[in-house]
């Protein structure tokens, strides 16, 4: 219907020439017409033409209830069984399609989403050569939609903590608490949950693992797929005018530069990845008004984009990171709760700085957990260097080389590394002094006939990592850090 009416907006269209005659014919009752359109299309194309609106009686059709949807599926069962002959579709599978689509596909309406799940489940069963559609096929169909492995075993706090610790070092307390909150968020709540599955603030110096921990959680959530919606707040813009930032998040409004119908903004990705981790990186670098805009998302788990489409975040985790307060060592004002873990009390300076920067108390109060990442120690840096050297070994092995290194290499890198610079500096040192040298040697043909790469460091204090030498001894390339 909206396509029919919108063509009248163009002066040279065939419909525009008969526009008045069409309206007159409807008004005089010379023929009947039933039109169908979406609410958004009605507001955009039809409602501006008051003459057309007056000649139609408006009827809003709400989505069917789960019980009504089940009746619709029962009526369509024969059609699916005929199409996927000789498959059998039990009544229990129809119920599962309705229940699972209600649970996982929050941003879509019935009966469309239940019918899609049933169609996909039938396709899964047929591909597997099964004669009957089962709940397993329904779960596989849901998994294709949302990304997370719905058929996988239930994650425990210990298993999540172990997998996170493989990527995060020096933050044992934070990893343990995040693991508990993550598992709790994935579980069915005892009480009704209205907002996202979790809303947390990661606080700490740069390079301590805040973003890496968020990405590691997204890897668990995605079941091997990209389940992170990452928003670099540094690119949103700051200042008193939140308009540019909101346009980036929710899409530009009609009539403004950058508007593209149906595209939305960065947050619109939730429609395609409902099981997601939404990461607002360095939230302090954007306008505090953005925080106020996100209140509805944090409260209800829903927010509307520029086209008035509802974006549903009730199956998502929302994480903010900030460097604010990382260098503030002042004690908290008032009484310190000694029953609270240190990594929570240490986040108080960040709360103070964000409040001073203009972020409202309403926004700050809706963050469920403030988790402070501690500065990395030399022991944590040593573990990081060892892990990165192990990655160099694996990469070299894929090229047909064996890499050997001794403890002097680790100590040499740590002597150059400053703990306050975080993990990035340690990685940069290895990149510049080791992997870059190996790549250049390979490009220059120095690795021809080489089977082994040996990494060494000159003994004694005062290493000069800028002095890197290499030589080939028989079938071994020896790289020495000065």
Coordinates of C-alpha atoms in Angstrom, one line a residue:
X1 CA 0.0 0.0 0.0
X2 CA 2.8 2.5 0.9
X3 CA 4.4 1.9 -2.5
X4 CA 1.2 2.6 -4.2
X5 CA 0.6 5.9 -2.4
X6 CA 4.2 7.1 -2.3
X7 CA 4.3 7.1 -6.1
X8 CA 1.9 10.0 -6.0
X9 CA 4.6 12.1 -4.5
X10 CA 6.4 12.2 -7.9
X11 CA 4.7 14.8 -10.2
X12 CA 5.3 12.9 -13.4
X13 CA 4.1 9.5 -12.2
X14 CA 1.1 7.9 -13.8
X15 CA -0.6 7.6 -10.4
X16 CA -0.1 11.3 -9.6
X17 CA -2.2 12.3 -12.6
X18 CA -5.1 10.2 -11.4
X19 CA -4.6 11.0 -7.7
X20 CA -7.6 13.2 -7.3
X21 CA -9.9 10.8 -9.2
X22 CA -8.7 8.0 -7.1
X23 CA -9.5 9.8 -3.9
X24 CA -12.9 10.9 -5.2
X25 CA -13.7 7.3 -6.2
X26 CA -12.9 6.0 -2.8
X27 CA -14.9 8.8 -1.1
X28 CA -18.0 8.1 -3.2
X29 CA -17.7 4.4 -2.5
X30 CA -17.4 3.3 -6.1
X31 CA -15.0 0.5 -5.1
X32 CA -13.5 -1.0 -2.0
X33 CA -9.8 -1.4 -1.3
X34 CA -7.9 -3.1 1.5
X35 CA -4.3 -2.0 2.0
X36 CA -1.5 -3.5 4.1
X37 CA 1.6 -1.7 5.3
X38 CA 3.9 -1.5 8.3
X39 CA 3.5 1.1 11.0
X40 CA 6.8 2.8 10.1
X41 CA 5.8 2.9 6.4
X42 CA 2.4 4.3 7.2
X43 CA 4.0 7.2 9.2
X44 CA 6.5 7.9 6.5
X45 CA 4.5 7.5 3.3
X46 CA 0.7 7.6 4.0
X47 CA 0.1 9.7 7.0
X48 CA 1.5 13.0 5.5
X49 CA -1.3 12.7 2.9
X50 CA -4.3 13.7 5.0
X51 CA -6.8 13.2 2.1
X52 CA -5.8 9.6 1.7
X53 CA -5.9 9.0 5.5
X54 CA -9.4 10.4 5.8
X55 CA -10.7 7.9 3.2
X56 CA -9.4 4.8 5.0
X57 CA -10.4 3.2 8.2
X58 CA -7.3 2.3 10.1
X59 CA -7.0 -1.1 11.8
X60 CA -3.9 -2.1 13.8
X61 CA -3.1 -5.8 13.6
X62 CA -1.1 -6.9 16.6
X63 CA 1.2 -10.0 16.5
X64 CA -0.6 -13.2 17.6
X65 CA 0.0 -14.6 21.0
X66 CA 2.1 -17.7 21.5
X67 CA -1.1 -19.8 21.8
X68 CA -2.5 -18.4 18.6
X69 CA 0.9 -18.9 16.9
X70 CA 0.8 -22.6 17.9
X71 CA -2.6 -22.9 16.2
X72 CA -1.2 -21.3 13.0
X73 CA 1.7 -23.7 13.0
X74 CA -0.6 -26.6 13.4
X75 CA -2.6 -25.3 10.4
X76 CA 0.6 -25.1 8.3
X77 CA 2.1 -28.5 9.5
X78 CA 0.7 -30.4 6.5
X79 CA 2.3 -27.9 4.1
X80 CA 5.7 -28.3 5.7
X81 CA 5.4 -32.1 5.7
X82 CA 4.5 -32.1 2.0
X83 CA 7.4 -29.8 1.1
X84 CA 9.9 -31.8 3.1
X85 CA 8.4 -35.3 2.4
X86 CA 8.7 -37.8 4.0
X87 CA 9.4 -35.8 7.2
X88 CA 7.1 -36.0 10.2
X89 CA 6.6 -32.9 12.4
X90 CA 5.3 -33.8 15.9
X91 CA 3.2 -31.4 17.9
X92 CA 5.9 -31.1 20.5
X93 CA 8.2 -29.7 17.8
X94 CA 5.7 -27.0 17.0
X95 CA 5.5 -26.0 20.7
X96 CA 9.3 -25.9 20.7
X97 CA 9.4 -23.6 17.7
X98 CA 7.0 -21.2 19.4
X99 CA 8.8 -21.2 22.8
X100 CA 12.3 -21.0 21.4
X101 CA 11.5 -18.2 19.0
X102 CA 9.9 -16.3 21.9
X103 CA 13.0 -16.8 24.0
X104 CA 15.7 -16.1 21.5
X105 CA 14.3 -14.0 18.7
X106 CA 13.2 -11.0 20.7
X107 CA 13.4 -8.4 17.9
X108 CA 11.0 -10.2 15.6
X109 CA 7.3 -10.9 15.6
X110 CA 5.1 -13.9 15.5
X111 CA 4.1 -15.9 13.5
X112 CA 7.0 -15.0 11.2
X113 CA 9.8 -16.1 13.5
X114 CA 8.2 -19.3 14.6
X115 CA 7.5 -20.3 10.9
X116 CA 11.1 -19.5 10.0
X117 CA 12.4 -21.7 12.9
X118 CA 10.2 -24.5 11.8
X119 CA 11.3 -24.2 8.2
X120 CA 15.0 -24.2 9.3
X121 CA 14.4 -27.2 11.6
X122 CA 12.8 -29.2 8.8
X123 CA 15.8 -28.3 6.6
X124 CA 18.2 -29.5 9.3
X125 CA 16.3 -32.8 9.7
X126 CA 16.2 -33.4 6.0
X127 CA 20.0 -32.6 5.6
X128 CA 20.7 -35.1 8.4
X129 CA 18.6 -37.8 6.8
X130 CA 16.2 -38.0 9.8
X131 CA 12.6 -39.1 9.3
X132 CA 11.2 -36.9 12.2
X133 CA 11.9 -33.3 13.3
X134 CA 13.1 -33.2 16.9
X135 CA 14.0 -30.6 19.5
X136 CA 17.7 -30.9 18.5
X137 CA 16.8 -29.7 15.0
X138 CA 15.0 -26.8 16.5
X139 CA 18.0 -25.8 18.6
X140 CA 20.3 -26.0 15.6
X141 CA 17.9 -23.7 13.7
X142 CA 18.0 -21.2 16.6
X143 CA 21.7 -21.5 16.7
X144 CA 22.0 -20.5 13.0
X145 CA 19.9 -17.3 13.9
X146 CA 21.5 -16.1 17.1
X147 CA 25.1 -17.4 16.8
X148 CA 25.5 -18.8 20.3
X149 CA 25.7 -22.6 20.6
X150 CA 22.4 -23.4 22.2
X151 CA 23.2 -27.1 22.1
X152 CA 26.4 -26.8 24.0
X153 CA 26.9 -27.8 27.6
X154 CA 25.9 -25.4 30.4
X155 CA 28.9 -23.2 31.2
X156 CA 30.1 -23.2 34.8
X157 CA 31.9 -20.4 36.6
X158 CA 35.1 -22.5 36.8
X159 CA 35.1 -23.4 33.1
X160 CA 34.5 -19.7 32.1
X161 CA 37.2 -18.5 34.5
X162 CA 39.7 -21.0 33.1
X163 CA 39.0 -20.0 29.5
X164 CA 39.3 -16.3 30.3
X165 CA 42.5 -16.8 32.2
X166 CA 44.0 -18.2 29.0
X167 CA 43.9 -14.7 27.6
X168 CA 43.9 -12.4 30.7
X169 CA 46.8 -12.2 33.1
X170 CA 47.2 -10.4 36.4
X171 CA 43.5 -9.8 37.0
X172 CA 42.4 -12.9 38.9
X173 CA 39.8 -11.2 41.1
X174 CA 38.1 -9.5 38.2
X175 CA 38.1 -12.6 36.0
X176 CA 36.5 -14.6 38.8
X177 CA 33.8 -12.0 39.4
X178 CA 33.1 -11.5 35.7
X179 CA 32.8 -15.3 35.2
X180 CA 30.2 -15.5 37.9
X181 CA 28.2 -12.6 36.6
X182 CA 28.5 -13.9 33.0
X183 CA 27.2 -17.4 33.9
X184 CA 24.4 -15.9 36.0
X185 CA 23.4 -13.7 33.0
X186 CA 23.2 -16.7 30.7
X187 CA 21.0 -18.6 33.2
X188 CA 17.2 -18.3 33.4
X189 CA 16.5 -15.6 36.1
X190 CA 14.5 -16.5 39.2
X191 CA 13.0 -13.0 39.1
X192 CA 11.9 -11.2 35.9
X193 CA 14.8 -9.4 34.2
X194 CA 13.9 -6.3 32.2
X195 CA 17.2 -5.0 31.1
X196 CA 20.3 -6.5 29.5
X197 CA 21.8 -9.6 30.9
X198 CA 24.6 -7.6 32.4
X199 CA 25.7 -3.9 32.5
X200 CA 29.3 -3.5 33.8
X201 CA 32.1 -0.9 33.9
X202 CA 35.7 -2.0 33.4
X203 CA 38.1 0.5 35.0
X204 CA 41.8 0.7 34.8
X205 CA 45.0 1.9 33.1
X206 CA 45.5 1.3 29.4
X207 CA 46.9 -2.1 28.5
X208 CA 45.6 -3.9 31.6
X209 CA 43.2 -6.2 29.7
X210 CA 39.8 -4.4 29.8
X211 CA 39.0 -4.6 26.2
X212 CA 40.6 -8.0 25.8
X213 CA 38.4 -9.4 28.6
X214 CA 35.3 -8.1 26.9
X215 CA 36.4 -9.7 23.6
X216 CA 37.1 -13.0 25.3
X217 CA 33.6 -13.0 26.7
X218 CA 32.2 -12.3 23.3
X219 CA 34.0 -15.3 22.0
X220 CA 32.3 -17.5 24.6
X221 CA 28.9 -15.9 23.8
X222 CA 29.2 -16.2 20.1
X223 CA 29.9 -19.9 19.9
X224 CA 32.7 -19.3 17.5
X225 CA 31.1 -16.4 15.7
X226 CA 31.6 -12.7 16.0
X227 CA 29.2 -11.7 18.8
X228 CA 30.7 -8.3 19.7
X229 CA 29.2 -4.9 18.8
X230 CA 32.2 -2.7 19.5
X231 CA 31.8 1.0 19.7
X232 CA 34.9 3.2 19.9
X233 CA 33.6 6.2 21.8
X234 CA 36.6 8.2 20.7
X235 CA 35.0 8.3 17.2
X236 CA 31.6 9.4 18.4
X237 CA 32.6 12.9 19.2
X238 CA 32.4 14.8 22.5
X239 CA 31.2 18.2 23.6
X240 CA 27.8 19.5 24.6
X241 CA 26.1 18.5 21.3
X242 CA 25.3 14.8 21.4
X243 CA 23.7 14.8 17.9
X244 CA 26.6 13.4 16.0
X245 CA 27.2 10.7 18.5
X246 CA 23.5 9.7 18.6
X247 CA 23.4 9.7 14.7
X248 CA 26.3 7.2 14.8
X249 CA 24.6 5.0 17.3
X250 CA 21.0 5.1 16.2
X251 CA 21.2 6.4 12.6
X252 CA 20.6 9.9 11.2
X253 CA 17.1 11.2 11.4
X254 CA 15.1 11.8 8.2
X255 CA 16.1 15.0 6.4
X256 CA 19.6 15.0 7.9
X257 CA 22.9 14.3 6.2
X258 CA 23.8 10.7 6.4
X259 CA 20.2 9.3 6.6
X260 CA 19.8 6.0 4.8
X261 CA 16.5 4.3 5.1
X262 CA 16.7 0.9 6.8
X263 CA 20.4 1.1 7.7
X264 CA 20.2 2.5 11.2
X265 CA 23.4 3.1 13.3
X266 CA 26.0 1.0 15.0
X267 CA 23.5 -0.4 17.6
X268 CA 21.3 -1.6 14.8
X269 CA 23.6 -4.6 14.5
X270 CA 21.7 -6.1 17.4
X271 CA 18.9 -7.1 15.0
X272 CA 21.2 -9.6 13.3
X273 CA 23.1 -10.6 16.4
X274 CA 20.6 -10.7 19.3
X275 CA 23.1 -12.8 21.5
X276 CA 25.8 -10.1 21.6
X277 CA 28.2 -8.3 23.8
X278 CA 28.0 -4.5 23.3
X279 CA 31.3 -2.8 24.1
X280 CA 31.4 0.9 24.6
X281 CA 35.2 1.4 24.6
X282 CA 36.5 4.5 26.6
X283 CA 33.1 5.9 27.4
X284 CA 34.7 9.0 29.0
X285 CA 35.7 10.3 25.5
X286 CA 32.1 10.9 24.3
X287 CA 29.4 13.3 25.3
X288 CA 27.8 12.6 28.7
X289 CA 24.4 13.0 27.0
X290 CA 25.1 9.7 25.3
X291 CA 24.8 8.1 28.7
X292 CA 21.4 9.7 29.3
X293 CA 20.3 8.3 25.9
X294 CA 21.3 4.8 26.9
X295 CA 19.2 4.9 30.1
X296 CA 16.2 3.2 28.4
X297 CA 18.5 0.5 27.0
X298 CA 20.0 -0.1 30.5
X299 CA 16.5 -0.1 32.1
X300 CA 14.3 -1.9 29.7
X301 CA 16.8 -3.6 27.4
X302 CA 15.2 -1.8 24.4
X303 CA 15.8 1.5 22.5
X304 CA 14.4 2.9 19.2
X305 CA 16.6 3.8 16.3
X306 CA 16.1 6.8 13.9
X307 CA 13.4 4.9 11.9
X308 CA 11.5 4.2 15.2
X309 CA 12.4 0.5 15.0
X310 CA 12.8 -1.1 18.4
X311 CA 16.3 -2.6 19.0
X312 CA 16.2 -5.3 21.6
X313 CA 19.2 -5.9 24.0
X314 CA 17.5 -8.2 26.5
X315 CA 19.8 -11.1 25.5
X316 CA 22.9 -9.0 25.3
X317 CA 25.6 -8.0 27.7
X318 CA 26.6 -4.3 27.9
X319 CA 30.2 -3.4 28.9
X320 CA 31.7 0.1 29.3
X321 CA 35.5 0.6 29.6
X322 CA 37.2 3.7 30.9
X323 CA 40.6 5.0 31.8
X324 CA 39.1 7.6 34.1
X325 CA 40.4 7.6 37.6
X326 CA 43.3 5.2 36.8
X327 CA 45.9 7.6 38.2
X328 CA 43.7 8.8 41.1
X329 CA 45.1 7.3 44.4
X330 CA 43.0 9.5 46.7
X331 CA 41.1 7.5 49.3
X332 CA 37.3 7.3 49.0
X333 CA 35.3 10.0 50.7
X334 CA 33.4 8.6 53.7
X335 CA 33.6 5.1 55.0
X336 CA 35.2 2.4 52.9
X337 CA 33.4 -0.9 53.0
X338 CA 36.2 -3.4 54.1
X339 CA 33.8 -6.3 53.2
X340 CA 34.0 -5.3 49.5
X341 CA 36.8 -6.8 47.4
X342 CA 39.6 -4.3 46.6
X343 CA 38.9 -4.4 42.9
X344 CA 35.5 -2.9 43.6
X345 CA 36.6 -0.2 46.0
X346 CA 39.4 0.8 43.6
X347 CA 36.8 1.8 41.0
X348 CA 35.5 4.7 43.1
X349 CA 38.0 7.2 41.6
X350 CA 36.6 6.4 38.1
X351 CA 33.0 7.0 39.3
X352 CA 34.1 10.4 40.7
X353 CA 35.8 11.5 37.5
X354 CA 33.0 10.4 35.3
X355 CA 30.5 12.3 37.5
X356 CA 32.7 15.4 37.4
X357 CA 32.9 15.1 33.6
X358 CA 29.1 15.4 33.4
X359 CA 27.8 11.8 33.4
X360 CA 24.5 11.8 35.3
X361 CA 24.0 9.9 38.5
X362 CA 21.1 8.1 36.8
X363 CA 23.5 6.7 34.3
X364 CA 26.2 5.8 36.8
X365 CA 23.7 4.2 39.2
X366 CA 22.4 1.8 36.5
X367 CA 25.8 0.1 36.1
X368 CA 25.6 -3.1 38.0
X369 CA 29.3 -3.7 38.7
X370 CA 32.3 -1.5 38.7
X371 CA 35.4 -3.7 38.2
X372 CA 38.9 -2.2 38.6
X373 CA 41.8 -3.7 36.7
X374 CA 45.1 -3.6 38.6
X375 CA 48.3 -2.3 37.0
X376 CA 50.3 -5.2 35.6
X377 CA 53.2 -6.6 37.7
X378 CA 56.6 -7.8 36.4
X379 CA 55.3 -11.4 37.0
X380 CA 52.2 -10.7 34.8
X381 CA 54.5 -9.1 32.1
X382 CA 56.7 -12.2 32.2
X383 CA 53.7 -14.4 31.5
X384 CA 52.6 -12.2 28.7
X385 CA 56.0 -12.4 27.0
X386 CA 56.1 -16.1 27.4
X387 CA 52.7 -16.5 25.8
X388 CA 53.6 -14.2 22.9
X389 CA 56.8 -16.1 22.3
X390 CA 54.8 -19.3 22.2
X391 CA 52.6 -17.7 19.5
X392 CA 55.8 -16.9 17.6
X393 CA 56.7 -20.6 17.9
X394 CA 53.4 -21.7 16.5
X395 CA 53.5 -19.2 13.6
X396 CA 57.1 -20.3 12.7
X397 CA 56.0 -23.9 12.9
X398 CA 53.4 -23.3 10.2
X399 CA 56.2 -22.0 8.0
X400 CA 58.3 -25.0 8.6
X401 CA 60.8 -23.6 11.2
X402 CA 61.5 -24.6 14.7
X403 CA 61.9 -21.6 17.2
X404 CA 64.0 -21.9 20.4
X405 CA 64.5 -19.3 23.0
X406 CA 66.0 -19.1 26.5
X407 CA 65.2 -17.1 29.6
X408 CA 67.6 -14.3 28.7
X409 CA 65.1 -13.2 26.0
X410 CA 62.3 -12.9 28.5
X411 CA 64.5 -10.9 30.9
X412 CA 65.8 -8.7 28.1
X413 CA 62.3 -7.7 27.0
X414 CA 61.1 -7.1 30.6
X415 CA 64.1 -4.8 31.2
X416 CA 62.9 -2.6 28.4
X417 CA 59.2 -2.8 29.4
X418 CA 57.5 -0.4 31.8
X419 CA 54.6 -2.1 33.7
X420 CA 52.5 1.2 33.7
X421 CA 52.6 1.0 29.9
X422 CA 50.5 -2.2 30.0
X423 CA 50.6 -5.3 27.8
X424 CA 50.7 -3.3 24.5
X425 CA 54.3 -2.1 25.1
X426 CA 55.5 -5.7 25.8
X427 CA 53.8 -6.8 22.6
X428 CA 55.3 -3.9 20.6
X429 CA 58.8 -4.7 21.8
X430 CA 58.5 -8.3 20.7
X431 CA 57.0 -7.2 17.4
X432 CA 59.8 -4.8 16.6
X433 CA 62.7 -6.8 17.9
X434 CA 61.7 -10.3 17.1
X435 CA 58.8 -10.9 14.6
X436 CA 59.7 -7.9 12.4
X437 CA 63.3 -9.2 12.2
X438 CA 62.2 -12.6 11.2
X439 CA 59.9 -11.2 8.5
X440 CA 62.7 -9.1 7.1
X441 CA 65.0 -12.1 7.1
X442 CA 62.4 -14.2 5.3
X443 CA 61.8 -11.4 2.7
X444 CA 65.6 -11.0 2.1
X445 CA 66.0 -14.8 1.6
X446 CA 68.1 -15.2 4.7
X447 CA 66.0 -18.1 5.8
X448 CA 66.8 -20.2 2.8
X449 CA 68.1 -23.6 4.1
X450 CA 67.3 -22.6 7.7
X451 CA 65.5 -25.2 9.8
X452 CA 65.9 -23.7 13.3
X453 CA 65.6 -20.1 14.6
X454 CA 67.3 -19.4 17.9
X455 CA 66.6 -16.3 19.9
X456 CA 69.2 -15.1 22.4
X457 CA 70.0 -12.0 24.5
X458 CA 73.4 -10.6 25.4
X459 CA 74.1 -11.2 29.1
X460 CA 74.3 -8.4 31.6
X461 CA 72.4 -5.3 32.4
X462 CA 71.8 -2.3 30.2
X463 CA 70.3 -4.2 27.2
X464 CA 70.0 -2.1 24.0
X465 CA 67.0 -3.7 22.3
X466 CA 67.6 -1.4 19.3
X467 CA 70.8 -3.5 18.6
X468 CA 69.5 -6.7 17.1
X469 CA 71.9 -8.9 15.1
X470 CA 71.4 -12.1 13.2
X471 CA 73.6 -14.7 11.6
X472 CA 73.2 -18.1 10.0
X473 CA 75.2 -20.9 11.6
X474 CA 74.8 -24.1 9.5
X475 CA 71.0 -24.5 9.3
X476 CA 70.2 -22.2 12.3
X477 CA 69.4 -18.5 12.2
X478 CA 70.6 -17.0 15.5
X479 CA 68.9 -13.7 16.4
X480 CA 70.6 -11.8 19.3
X481 CA 69.0 -9.0 21.2
X482 CA 71.6 -6.5 22.4

